[in-house]
Short mmCIF file of C-alpha atoms in Angstrom, two decimals:
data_model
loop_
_atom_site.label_atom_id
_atom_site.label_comp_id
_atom_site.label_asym_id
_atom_site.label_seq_id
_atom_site.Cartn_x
_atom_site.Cartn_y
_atom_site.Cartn_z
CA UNK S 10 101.53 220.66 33.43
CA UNK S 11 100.22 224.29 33.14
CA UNK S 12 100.73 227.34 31.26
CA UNK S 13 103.81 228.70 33.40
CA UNK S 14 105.45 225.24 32.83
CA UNK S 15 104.96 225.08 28.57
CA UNK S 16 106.67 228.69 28.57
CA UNK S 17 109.37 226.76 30.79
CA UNK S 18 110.08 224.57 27.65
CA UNK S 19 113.26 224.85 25.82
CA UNK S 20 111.48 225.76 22.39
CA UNK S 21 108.76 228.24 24.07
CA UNK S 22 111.62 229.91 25.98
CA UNK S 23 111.56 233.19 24.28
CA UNK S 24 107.93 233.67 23.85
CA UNK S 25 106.21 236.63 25.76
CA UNK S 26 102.70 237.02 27.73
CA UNK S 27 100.73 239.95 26.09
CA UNK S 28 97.80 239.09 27.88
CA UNK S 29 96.02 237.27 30.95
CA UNK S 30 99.10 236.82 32.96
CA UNK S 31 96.86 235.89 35.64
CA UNK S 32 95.87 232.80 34.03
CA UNK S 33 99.01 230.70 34.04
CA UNK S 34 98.24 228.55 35.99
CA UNK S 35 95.66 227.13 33.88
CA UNK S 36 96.56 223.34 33.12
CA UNK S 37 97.55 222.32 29.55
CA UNK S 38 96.80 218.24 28.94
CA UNK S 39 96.88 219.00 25.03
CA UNK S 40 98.16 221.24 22.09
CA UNK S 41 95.95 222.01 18.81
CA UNK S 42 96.50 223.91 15.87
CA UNK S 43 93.83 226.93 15.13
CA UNK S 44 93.82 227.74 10.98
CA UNK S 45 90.01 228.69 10.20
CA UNK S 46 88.15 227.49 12.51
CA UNK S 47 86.82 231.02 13.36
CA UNK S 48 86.19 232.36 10.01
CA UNK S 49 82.28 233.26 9.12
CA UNK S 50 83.54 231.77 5.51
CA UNK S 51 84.40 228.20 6.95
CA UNK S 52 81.72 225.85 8.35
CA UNK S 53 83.35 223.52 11.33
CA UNK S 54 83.53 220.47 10.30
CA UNK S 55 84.24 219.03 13.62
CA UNK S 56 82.09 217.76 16.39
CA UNK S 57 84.40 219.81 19.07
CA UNK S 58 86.28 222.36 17.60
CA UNK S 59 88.90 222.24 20.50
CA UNK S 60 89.51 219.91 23.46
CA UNK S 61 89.44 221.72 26.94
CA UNK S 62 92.61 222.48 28.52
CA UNK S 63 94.31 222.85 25.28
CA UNK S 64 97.15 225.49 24.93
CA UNK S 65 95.98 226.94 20.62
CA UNK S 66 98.44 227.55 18.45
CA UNK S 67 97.89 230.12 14.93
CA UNK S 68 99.57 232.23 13.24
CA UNK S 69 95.93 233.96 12.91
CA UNK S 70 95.43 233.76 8.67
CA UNK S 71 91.90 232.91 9.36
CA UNK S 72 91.77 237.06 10.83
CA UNK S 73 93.46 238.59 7.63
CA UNK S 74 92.11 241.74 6.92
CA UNK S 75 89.38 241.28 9.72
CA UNK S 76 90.66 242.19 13.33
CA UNK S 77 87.08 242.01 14.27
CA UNK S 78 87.70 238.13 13.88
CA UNK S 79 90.02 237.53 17.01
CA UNK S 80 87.60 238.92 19.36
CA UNK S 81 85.12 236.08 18.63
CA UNK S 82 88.02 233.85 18.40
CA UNK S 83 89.11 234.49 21.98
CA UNK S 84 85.39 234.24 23.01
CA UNK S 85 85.15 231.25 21.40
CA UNK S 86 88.33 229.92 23.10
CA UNK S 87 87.33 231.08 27.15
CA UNK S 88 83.73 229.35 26.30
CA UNK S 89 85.81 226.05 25.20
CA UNK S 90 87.84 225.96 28.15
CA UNK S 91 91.09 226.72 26.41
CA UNK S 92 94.12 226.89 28.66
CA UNK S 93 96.13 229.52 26.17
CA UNK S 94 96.43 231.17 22.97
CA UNK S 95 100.35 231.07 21.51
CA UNK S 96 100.18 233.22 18.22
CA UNK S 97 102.86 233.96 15.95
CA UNK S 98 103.31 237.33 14.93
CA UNK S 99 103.42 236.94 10.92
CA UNK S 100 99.88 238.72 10.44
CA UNK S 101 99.97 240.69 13.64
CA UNK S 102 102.91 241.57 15.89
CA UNK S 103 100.98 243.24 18.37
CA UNK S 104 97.01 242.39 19.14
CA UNK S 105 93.94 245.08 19.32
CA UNK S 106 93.02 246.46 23.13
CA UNK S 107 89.68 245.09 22.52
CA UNK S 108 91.25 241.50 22.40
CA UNK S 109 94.11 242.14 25.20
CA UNK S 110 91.20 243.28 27.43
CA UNK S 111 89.02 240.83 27.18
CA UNK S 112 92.03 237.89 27.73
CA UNK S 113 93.04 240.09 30.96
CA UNK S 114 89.25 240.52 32.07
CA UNK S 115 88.96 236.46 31.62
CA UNK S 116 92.60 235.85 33.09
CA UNK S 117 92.73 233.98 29.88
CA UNK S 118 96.98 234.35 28.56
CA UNK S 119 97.84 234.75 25.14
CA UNK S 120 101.34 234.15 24.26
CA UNK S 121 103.57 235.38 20.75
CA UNK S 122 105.73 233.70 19.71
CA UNK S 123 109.45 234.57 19.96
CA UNK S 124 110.66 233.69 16.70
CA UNK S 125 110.19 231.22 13.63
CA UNK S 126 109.23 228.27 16.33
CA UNK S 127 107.23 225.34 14.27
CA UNK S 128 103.89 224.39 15.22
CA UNK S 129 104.76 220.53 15.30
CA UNK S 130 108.03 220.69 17.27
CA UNK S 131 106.32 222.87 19.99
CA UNK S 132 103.28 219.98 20.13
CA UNK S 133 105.97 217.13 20.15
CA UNK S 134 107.99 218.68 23.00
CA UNK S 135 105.10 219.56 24.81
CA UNK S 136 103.89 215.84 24.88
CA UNK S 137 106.94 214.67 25.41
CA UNK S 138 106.89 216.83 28.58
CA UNK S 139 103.78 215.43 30.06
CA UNK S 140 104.79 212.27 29.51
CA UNK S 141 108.18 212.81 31.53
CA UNK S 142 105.72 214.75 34.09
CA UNK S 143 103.18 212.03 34.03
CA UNK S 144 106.05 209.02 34.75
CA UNK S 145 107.76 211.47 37.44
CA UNK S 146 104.18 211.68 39.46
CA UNK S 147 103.50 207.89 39.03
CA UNK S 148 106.88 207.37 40.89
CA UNK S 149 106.29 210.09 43.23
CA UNK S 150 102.27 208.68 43.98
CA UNK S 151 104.29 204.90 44.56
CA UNK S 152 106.74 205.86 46.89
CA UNK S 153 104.25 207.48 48.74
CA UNK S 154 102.08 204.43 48.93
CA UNK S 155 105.31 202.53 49.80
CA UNK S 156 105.74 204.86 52.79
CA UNK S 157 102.44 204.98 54.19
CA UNK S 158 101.14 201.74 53.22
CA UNK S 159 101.20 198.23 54.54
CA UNK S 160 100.82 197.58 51.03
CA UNK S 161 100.76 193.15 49.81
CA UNK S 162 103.09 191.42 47.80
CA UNK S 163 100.47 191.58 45.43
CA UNK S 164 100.58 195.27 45.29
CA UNK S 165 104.12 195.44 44.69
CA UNK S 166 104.46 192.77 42.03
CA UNK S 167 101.65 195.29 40.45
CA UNK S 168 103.91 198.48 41.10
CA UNK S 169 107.15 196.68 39.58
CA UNK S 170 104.85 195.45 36.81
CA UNK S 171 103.67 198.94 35.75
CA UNK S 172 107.48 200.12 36.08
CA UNK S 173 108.05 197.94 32.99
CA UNK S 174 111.73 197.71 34.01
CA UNK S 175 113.37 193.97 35.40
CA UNK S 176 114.17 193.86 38.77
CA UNK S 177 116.43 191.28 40.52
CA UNK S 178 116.03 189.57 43.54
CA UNK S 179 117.28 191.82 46.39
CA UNK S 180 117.02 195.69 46.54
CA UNK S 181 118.75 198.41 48.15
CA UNK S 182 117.81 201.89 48.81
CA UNK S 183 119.14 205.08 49.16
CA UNK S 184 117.41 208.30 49.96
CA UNK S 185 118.91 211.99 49.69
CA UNK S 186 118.21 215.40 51.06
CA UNK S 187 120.58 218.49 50.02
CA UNK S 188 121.17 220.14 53.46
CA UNK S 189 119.11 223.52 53.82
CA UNK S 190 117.82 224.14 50.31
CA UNK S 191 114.27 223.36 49.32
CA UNK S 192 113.94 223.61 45.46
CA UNK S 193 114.61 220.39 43.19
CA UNK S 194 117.20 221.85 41.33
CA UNK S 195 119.96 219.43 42.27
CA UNK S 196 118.07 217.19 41.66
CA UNK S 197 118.45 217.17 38.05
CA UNK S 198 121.81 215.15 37.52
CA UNK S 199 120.67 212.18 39.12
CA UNK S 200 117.58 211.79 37.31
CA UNK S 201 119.06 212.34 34.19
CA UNK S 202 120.66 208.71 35.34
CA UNK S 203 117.47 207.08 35.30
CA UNK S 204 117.28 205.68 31.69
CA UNK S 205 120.78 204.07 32.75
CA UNK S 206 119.59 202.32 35.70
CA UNK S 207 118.70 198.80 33.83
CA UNK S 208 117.46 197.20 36.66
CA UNK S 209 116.41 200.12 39.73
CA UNK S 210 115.02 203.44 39.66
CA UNK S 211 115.94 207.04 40.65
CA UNK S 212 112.69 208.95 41.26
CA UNK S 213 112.15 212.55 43.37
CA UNK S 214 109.62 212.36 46.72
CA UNK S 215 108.79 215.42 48.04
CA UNK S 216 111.94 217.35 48.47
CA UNK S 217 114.14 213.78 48.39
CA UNK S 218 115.40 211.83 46.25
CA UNK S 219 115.19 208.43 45.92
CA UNK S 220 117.75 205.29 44.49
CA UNK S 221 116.88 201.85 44.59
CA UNK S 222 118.93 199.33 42.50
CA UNK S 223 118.54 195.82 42.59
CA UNK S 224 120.76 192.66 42.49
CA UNK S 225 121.48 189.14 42.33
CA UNK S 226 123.07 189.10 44.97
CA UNK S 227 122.04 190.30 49.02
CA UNK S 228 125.81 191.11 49.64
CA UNK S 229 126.23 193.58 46.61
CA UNK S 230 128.17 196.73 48.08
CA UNK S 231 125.18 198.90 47.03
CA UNK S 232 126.86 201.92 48.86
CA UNK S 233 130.32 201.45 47.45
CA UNK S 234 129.00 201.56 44.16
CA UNK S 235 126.63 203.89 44.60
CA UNK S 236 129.47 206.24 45.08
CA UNK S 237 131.56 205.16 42.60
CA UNK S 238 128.75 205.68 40.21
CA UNK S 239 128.17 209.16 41.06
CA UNK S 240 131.74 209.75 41.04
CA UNK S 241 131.69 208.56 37.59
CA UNK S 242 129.54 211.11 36.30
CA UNK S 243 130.62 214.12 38.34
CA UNK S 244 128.01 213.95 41.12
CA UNK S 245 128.90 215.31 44.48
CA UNK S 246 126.93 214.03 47.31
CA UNK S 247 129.44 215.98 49.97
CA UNK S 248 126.28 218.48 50.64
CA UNK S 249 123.72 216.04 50.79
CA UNK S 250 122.39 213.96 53.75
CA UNK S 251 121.80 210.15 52.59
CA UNK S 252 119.70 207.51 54.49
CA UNK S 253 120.24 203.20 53.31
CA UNK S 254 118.09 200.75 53.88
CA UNK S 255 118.88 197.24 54.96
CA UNK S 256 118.80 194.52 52.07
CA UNK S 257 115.15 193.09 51.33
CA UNK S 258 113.70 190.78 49.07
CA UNK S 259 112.08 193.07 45.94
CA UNK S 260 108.76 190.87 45.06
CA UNK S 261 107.78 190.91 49.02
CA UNK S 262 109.84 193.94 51.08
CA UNK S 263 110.41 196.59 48.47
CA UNK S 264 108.57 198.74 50.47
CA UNK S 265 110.57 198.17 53.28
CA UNK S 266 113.69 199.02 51.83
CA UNK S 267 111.94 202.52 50.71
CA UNK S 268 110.52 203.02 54.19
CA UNK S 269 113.99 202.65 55.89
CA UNK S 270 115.62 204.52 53.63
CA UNK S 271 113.08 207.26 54.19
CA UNK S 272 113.66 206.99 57.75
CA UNK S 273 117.38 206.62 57.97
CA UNK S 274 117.63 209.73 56.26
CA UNK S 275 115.20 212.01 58.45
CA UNK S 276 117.18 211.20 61.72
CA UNK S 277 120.53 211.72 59.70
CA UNK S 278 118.70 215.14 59.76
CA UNK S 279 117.53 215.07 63.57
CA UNK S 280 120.85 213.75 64.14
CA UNK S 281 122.72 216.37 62.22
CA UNK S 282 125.40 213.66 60.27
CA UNK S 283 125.40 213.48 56.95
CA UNK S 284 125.01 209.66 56.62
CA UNK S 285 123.23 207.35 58.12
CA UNK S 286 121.61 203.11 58.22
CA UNK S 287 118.68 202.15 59.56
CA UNK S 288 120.80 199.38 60.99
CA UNK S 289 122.17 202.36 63.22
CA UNK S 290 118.82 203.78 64.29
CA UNK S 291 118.23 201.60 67.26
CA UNK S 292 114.99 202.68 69.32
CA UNK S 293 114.56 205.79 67.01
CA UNK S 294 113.10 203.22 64.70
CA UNK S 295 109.82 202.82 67.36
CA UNK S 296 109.38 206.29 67.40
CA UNK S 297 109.67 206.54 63.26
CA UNK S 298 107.21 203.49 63.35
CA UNK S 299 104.94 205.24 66.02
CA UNK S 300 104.61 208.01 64.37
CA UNK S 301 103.87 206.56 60.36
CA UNK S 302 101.07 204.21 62.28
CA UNK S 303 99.16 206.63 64.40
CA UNK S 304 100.80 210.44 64.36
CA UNK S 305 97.78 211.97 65.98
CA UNK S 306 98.50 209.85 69.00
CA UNK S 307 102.78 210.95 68.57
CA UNK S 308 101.52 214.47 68.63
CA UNK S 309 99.67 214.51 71.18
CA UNK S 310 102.46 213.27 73.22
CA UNK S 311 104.63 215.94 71.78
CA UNK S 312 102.52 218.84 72.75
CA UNK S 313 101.81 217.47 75.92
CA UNK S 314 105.45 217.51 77.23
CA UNK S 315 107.10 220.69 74.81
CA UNK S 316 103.88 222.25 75.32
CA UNK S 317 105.40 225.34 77.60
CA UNK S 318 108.66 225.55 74.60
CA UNK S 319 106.34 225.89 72.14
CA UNK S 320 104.07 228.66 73.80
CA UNK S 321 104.64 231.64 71.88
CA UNK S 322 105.45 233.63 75.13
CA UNK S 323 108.94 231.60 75.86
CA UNK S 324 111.54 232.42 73.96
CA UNK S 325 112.39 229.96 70.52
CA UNK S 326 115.46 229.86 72.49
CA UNK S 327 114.17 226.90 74.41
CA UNK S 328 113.04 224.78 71.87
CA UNK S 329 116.19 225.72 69.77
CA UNK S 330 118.57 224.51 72.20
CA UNK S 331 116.82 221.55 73.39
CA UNK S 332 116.64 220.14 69.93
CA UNK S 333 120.49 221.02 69.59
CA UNK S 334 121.36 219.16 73.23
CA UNK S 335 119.32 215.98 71.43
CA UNK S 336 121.47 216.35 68.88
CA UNK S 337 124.21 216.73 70.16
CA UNK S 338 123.61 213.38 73.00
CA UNK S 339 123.67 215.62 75.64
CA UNK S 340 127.01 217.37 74.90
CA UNK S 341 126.99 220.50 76.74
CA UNK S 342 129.73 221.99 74.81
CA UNK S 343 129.28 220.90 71.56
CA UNK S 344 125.56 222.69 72.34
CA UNK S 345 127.29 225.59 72.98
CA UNK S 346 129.31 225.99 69.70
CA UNK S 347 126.54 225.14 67.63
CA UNK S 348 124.96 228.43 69.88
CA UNK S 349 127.55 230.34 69.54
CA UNK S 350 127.38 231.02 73.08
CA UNK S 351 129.15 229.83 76.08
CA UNK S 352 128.25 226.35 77.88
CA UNK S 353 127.25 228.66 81.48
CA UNK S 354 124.23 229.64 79.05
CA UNK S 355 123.26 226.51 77.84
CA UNK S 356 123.68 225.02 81.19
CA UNK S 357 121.16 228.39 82.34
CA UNK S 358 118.84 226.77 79.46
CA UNK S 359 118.45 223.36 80.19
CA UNK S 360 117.99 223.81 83.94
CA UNK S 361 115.07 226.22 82.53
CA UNK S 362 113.70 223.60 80.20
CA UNK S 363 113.63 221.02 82.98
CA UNK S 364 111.88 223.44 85.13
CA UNK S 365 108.92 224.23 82.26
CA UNK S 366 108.62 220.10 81.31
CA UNK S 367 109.56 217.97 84.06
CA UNK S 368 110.69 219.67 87.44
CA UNK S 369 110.36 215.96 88.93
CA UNK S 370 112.17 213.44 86.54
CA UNK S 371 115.68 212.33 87.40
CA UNK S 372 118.38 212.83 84.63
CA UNK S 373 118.08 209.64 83.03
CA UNK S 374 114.23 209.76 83.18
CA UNK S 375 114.37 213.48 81.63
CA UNK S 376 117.08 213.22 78.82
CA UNK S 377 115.04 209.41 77.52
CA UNK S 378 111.47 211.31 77.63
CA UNK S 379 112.60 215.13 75.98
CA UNK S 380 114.98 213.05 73.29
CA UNK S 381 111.47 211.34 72.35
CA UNK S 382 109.42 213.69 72.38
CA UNK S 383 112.11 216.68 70.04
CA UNK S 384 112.69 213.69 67.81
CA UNK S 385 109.05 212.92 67.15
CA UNK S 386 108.39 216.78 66.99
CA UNK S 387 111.14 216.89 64.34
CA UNK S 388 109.95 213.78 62.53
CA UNK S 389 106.49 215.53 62.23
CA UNK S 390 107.76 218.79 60.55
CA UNK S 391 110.06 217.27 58.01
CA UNK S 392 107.56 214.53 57.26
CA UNK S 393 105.35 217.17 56.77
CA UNK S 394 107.44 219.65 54.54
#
């Protein structure tokens, strides 16, 4: 959590920066209350007046009468490693230059308030945020391990352990993209479905999002009810692209069932269909598991053979249409409306491509060596976004 995200809070909504705008995106792992601490009359009586990375909250009484006060106070504050100062404007509505310049000069932000806000809701909903932020990265951190990991069984009874939740035997995954949009936004409505989930999780990865429920029993029609549960509560998934696992075992192949679903939903991508199993992946599943185990070696393969599409002298053209004709299995036509052009051109194109990659390969030895090598290329950059 930083500064930018506690003004993103529904009570801090209407507050305004006055000063060290530049600052915001200091962290904030704490919120304290500042009353006296800064008055020549008061002796501190503790050890550290403030944590570091604290966001300070006054209504500035301790400065009554004495402006002069808030300029040592904000010193005070930048030498203590203070994230913010969030004042409310009872003594002062608007702050001396002296004190606005020195904030700005230290790109340290002071906020005021916009209203009658109360110092302990604002600390109570700013915990309450970490804490949601905290959980959200320590699902995030394990489906990355589950990913990229050969993690044990060990590890995993750990992860479901520290999840606190009860799982059942089997477990099936689902993992969705929305289709050309890269905030998190639509997101939202499916993790507000998490505290309902008694016995899975729904957690973000990346630009994904991730369901795994678990059952009793391994012929549970996860996807049927998947669907009817989102129906239930008004959640389209006609814009998304969704990958499922198989059915695993939760205590020994949970990250299995995350790994496939991961994968099953980047070729649904590559593919350009808006569903699809890793039971239909075939031998794109060697080229996913190629590339998670070594990708330097995938790469290197990659810009080996699409090495002349991807020189910035040929036209993006190339590389365009020869990850549409993967696509598209080799469809000329259906190329050529997803071109907007007629097939003559794409025909023109292909017979180009061949020329730059592989003037020698037959057509069956061609098609099987560019498919691998776009596909890997196009695993790399979504893996990577």
């Amino acid at each position: 959590m930083n500064v930018k995200n506690f003004l993103q809070l529904p009570i801090t909504k209407d507050f305004t920066v006055v000063a060290g705008s530049n600052g915001l995106h200091k962290p904030v792992q704490n919120v304290e209350i500042l009353d006296f601490e800064f008055s020549p009359d008061i002796h501190t009586v503790r050890e550290t007046i403030f944590t570091p990375n604290s966001v300070i909250l006054s209504s500035l009484l301790f400065a009554k009468q004495q402006p002069d006060y808030l300029v040592n106070a904000v010193k005070n504050l930048i030498q203590l490693e203070a994230s913010a100062l969030a004042y409310k404007p009872v003594i002062y509505n608007d702050l001396p230059e002296e004190v606005l310049a020195l904030a700005n000069a230290h790109h340290f932000p002071i906020l005021r308030f916009g209203g009658d806000e109360f110092f302990e809701k604002i600390i109570l909903e700013t915990m309450a945020y970490a804490k949601t932020q905290d959980y959200t990265f320590f699902l995030e951190t394990i489906m990355k391990r589950l990913i990229n990991e050969d993690v044990s069984a060990e590890q995993i009874t750990s992860f479901l352990q520290q999840l606190n939740k009860p799982f059942e035997k089997y477990v099936f995954v689902a993992n969705f993209q929305m289709q050309a949009v890269s905030n998190t936004q639509w997101m939202q409505p499916f993790l507000q479905l998490e505290p309902l989930l008694k016995t899975g999780v729904i957690c973000k990865y990346k630009n994904s999002l991730f369901i795994l429920m678990t059952n009793l029993s391994q012929h549970f029609q996860f996807e049927k009810f998947l669907n009817e549960w989102l129906t239930m509560y008004d959640i389209s998934t006609d814009k998304l692209t969704v990958g499922y696992s198989q059915v695993h075992i939760t205590q020994t192949a949970l990250h299995l069932a995350v790994r496939e679903a991961f994968a099953a939903r980047l070729m649904a991508e590559i593919d350009m269909t808006p569903t699809c199993h890793y039971t239909q992946l075939g031998s794109d599943s060697l080229l996913i598991e190629l590339h998670r185990k070594d990708p330097q070696f995938a790469m290197h393969y990659v810009k080996n053979y699409l090495g002349p599409l991807l020189d910035e002298k040929i036209d993006t053209d190339f590389i365009n249409t020869a990850i549409t004709y993967i696509a598209k299995k080799g469809n000329i036509k259906e190329v050529a409306v997803a071109h907007f052009c007629h097939p003559n051109t794409i025909r023109y194109r292909m017979t180009k491509i061949r020329q730059l990659v592989a003037p020698l390969d037959n057509d069956y030895v061609f098609y099987e060596r560019l498919s691998a090598a776009v596909k890997l290329y196009l695993l790399h950059s979504k893996i990577a976004d």
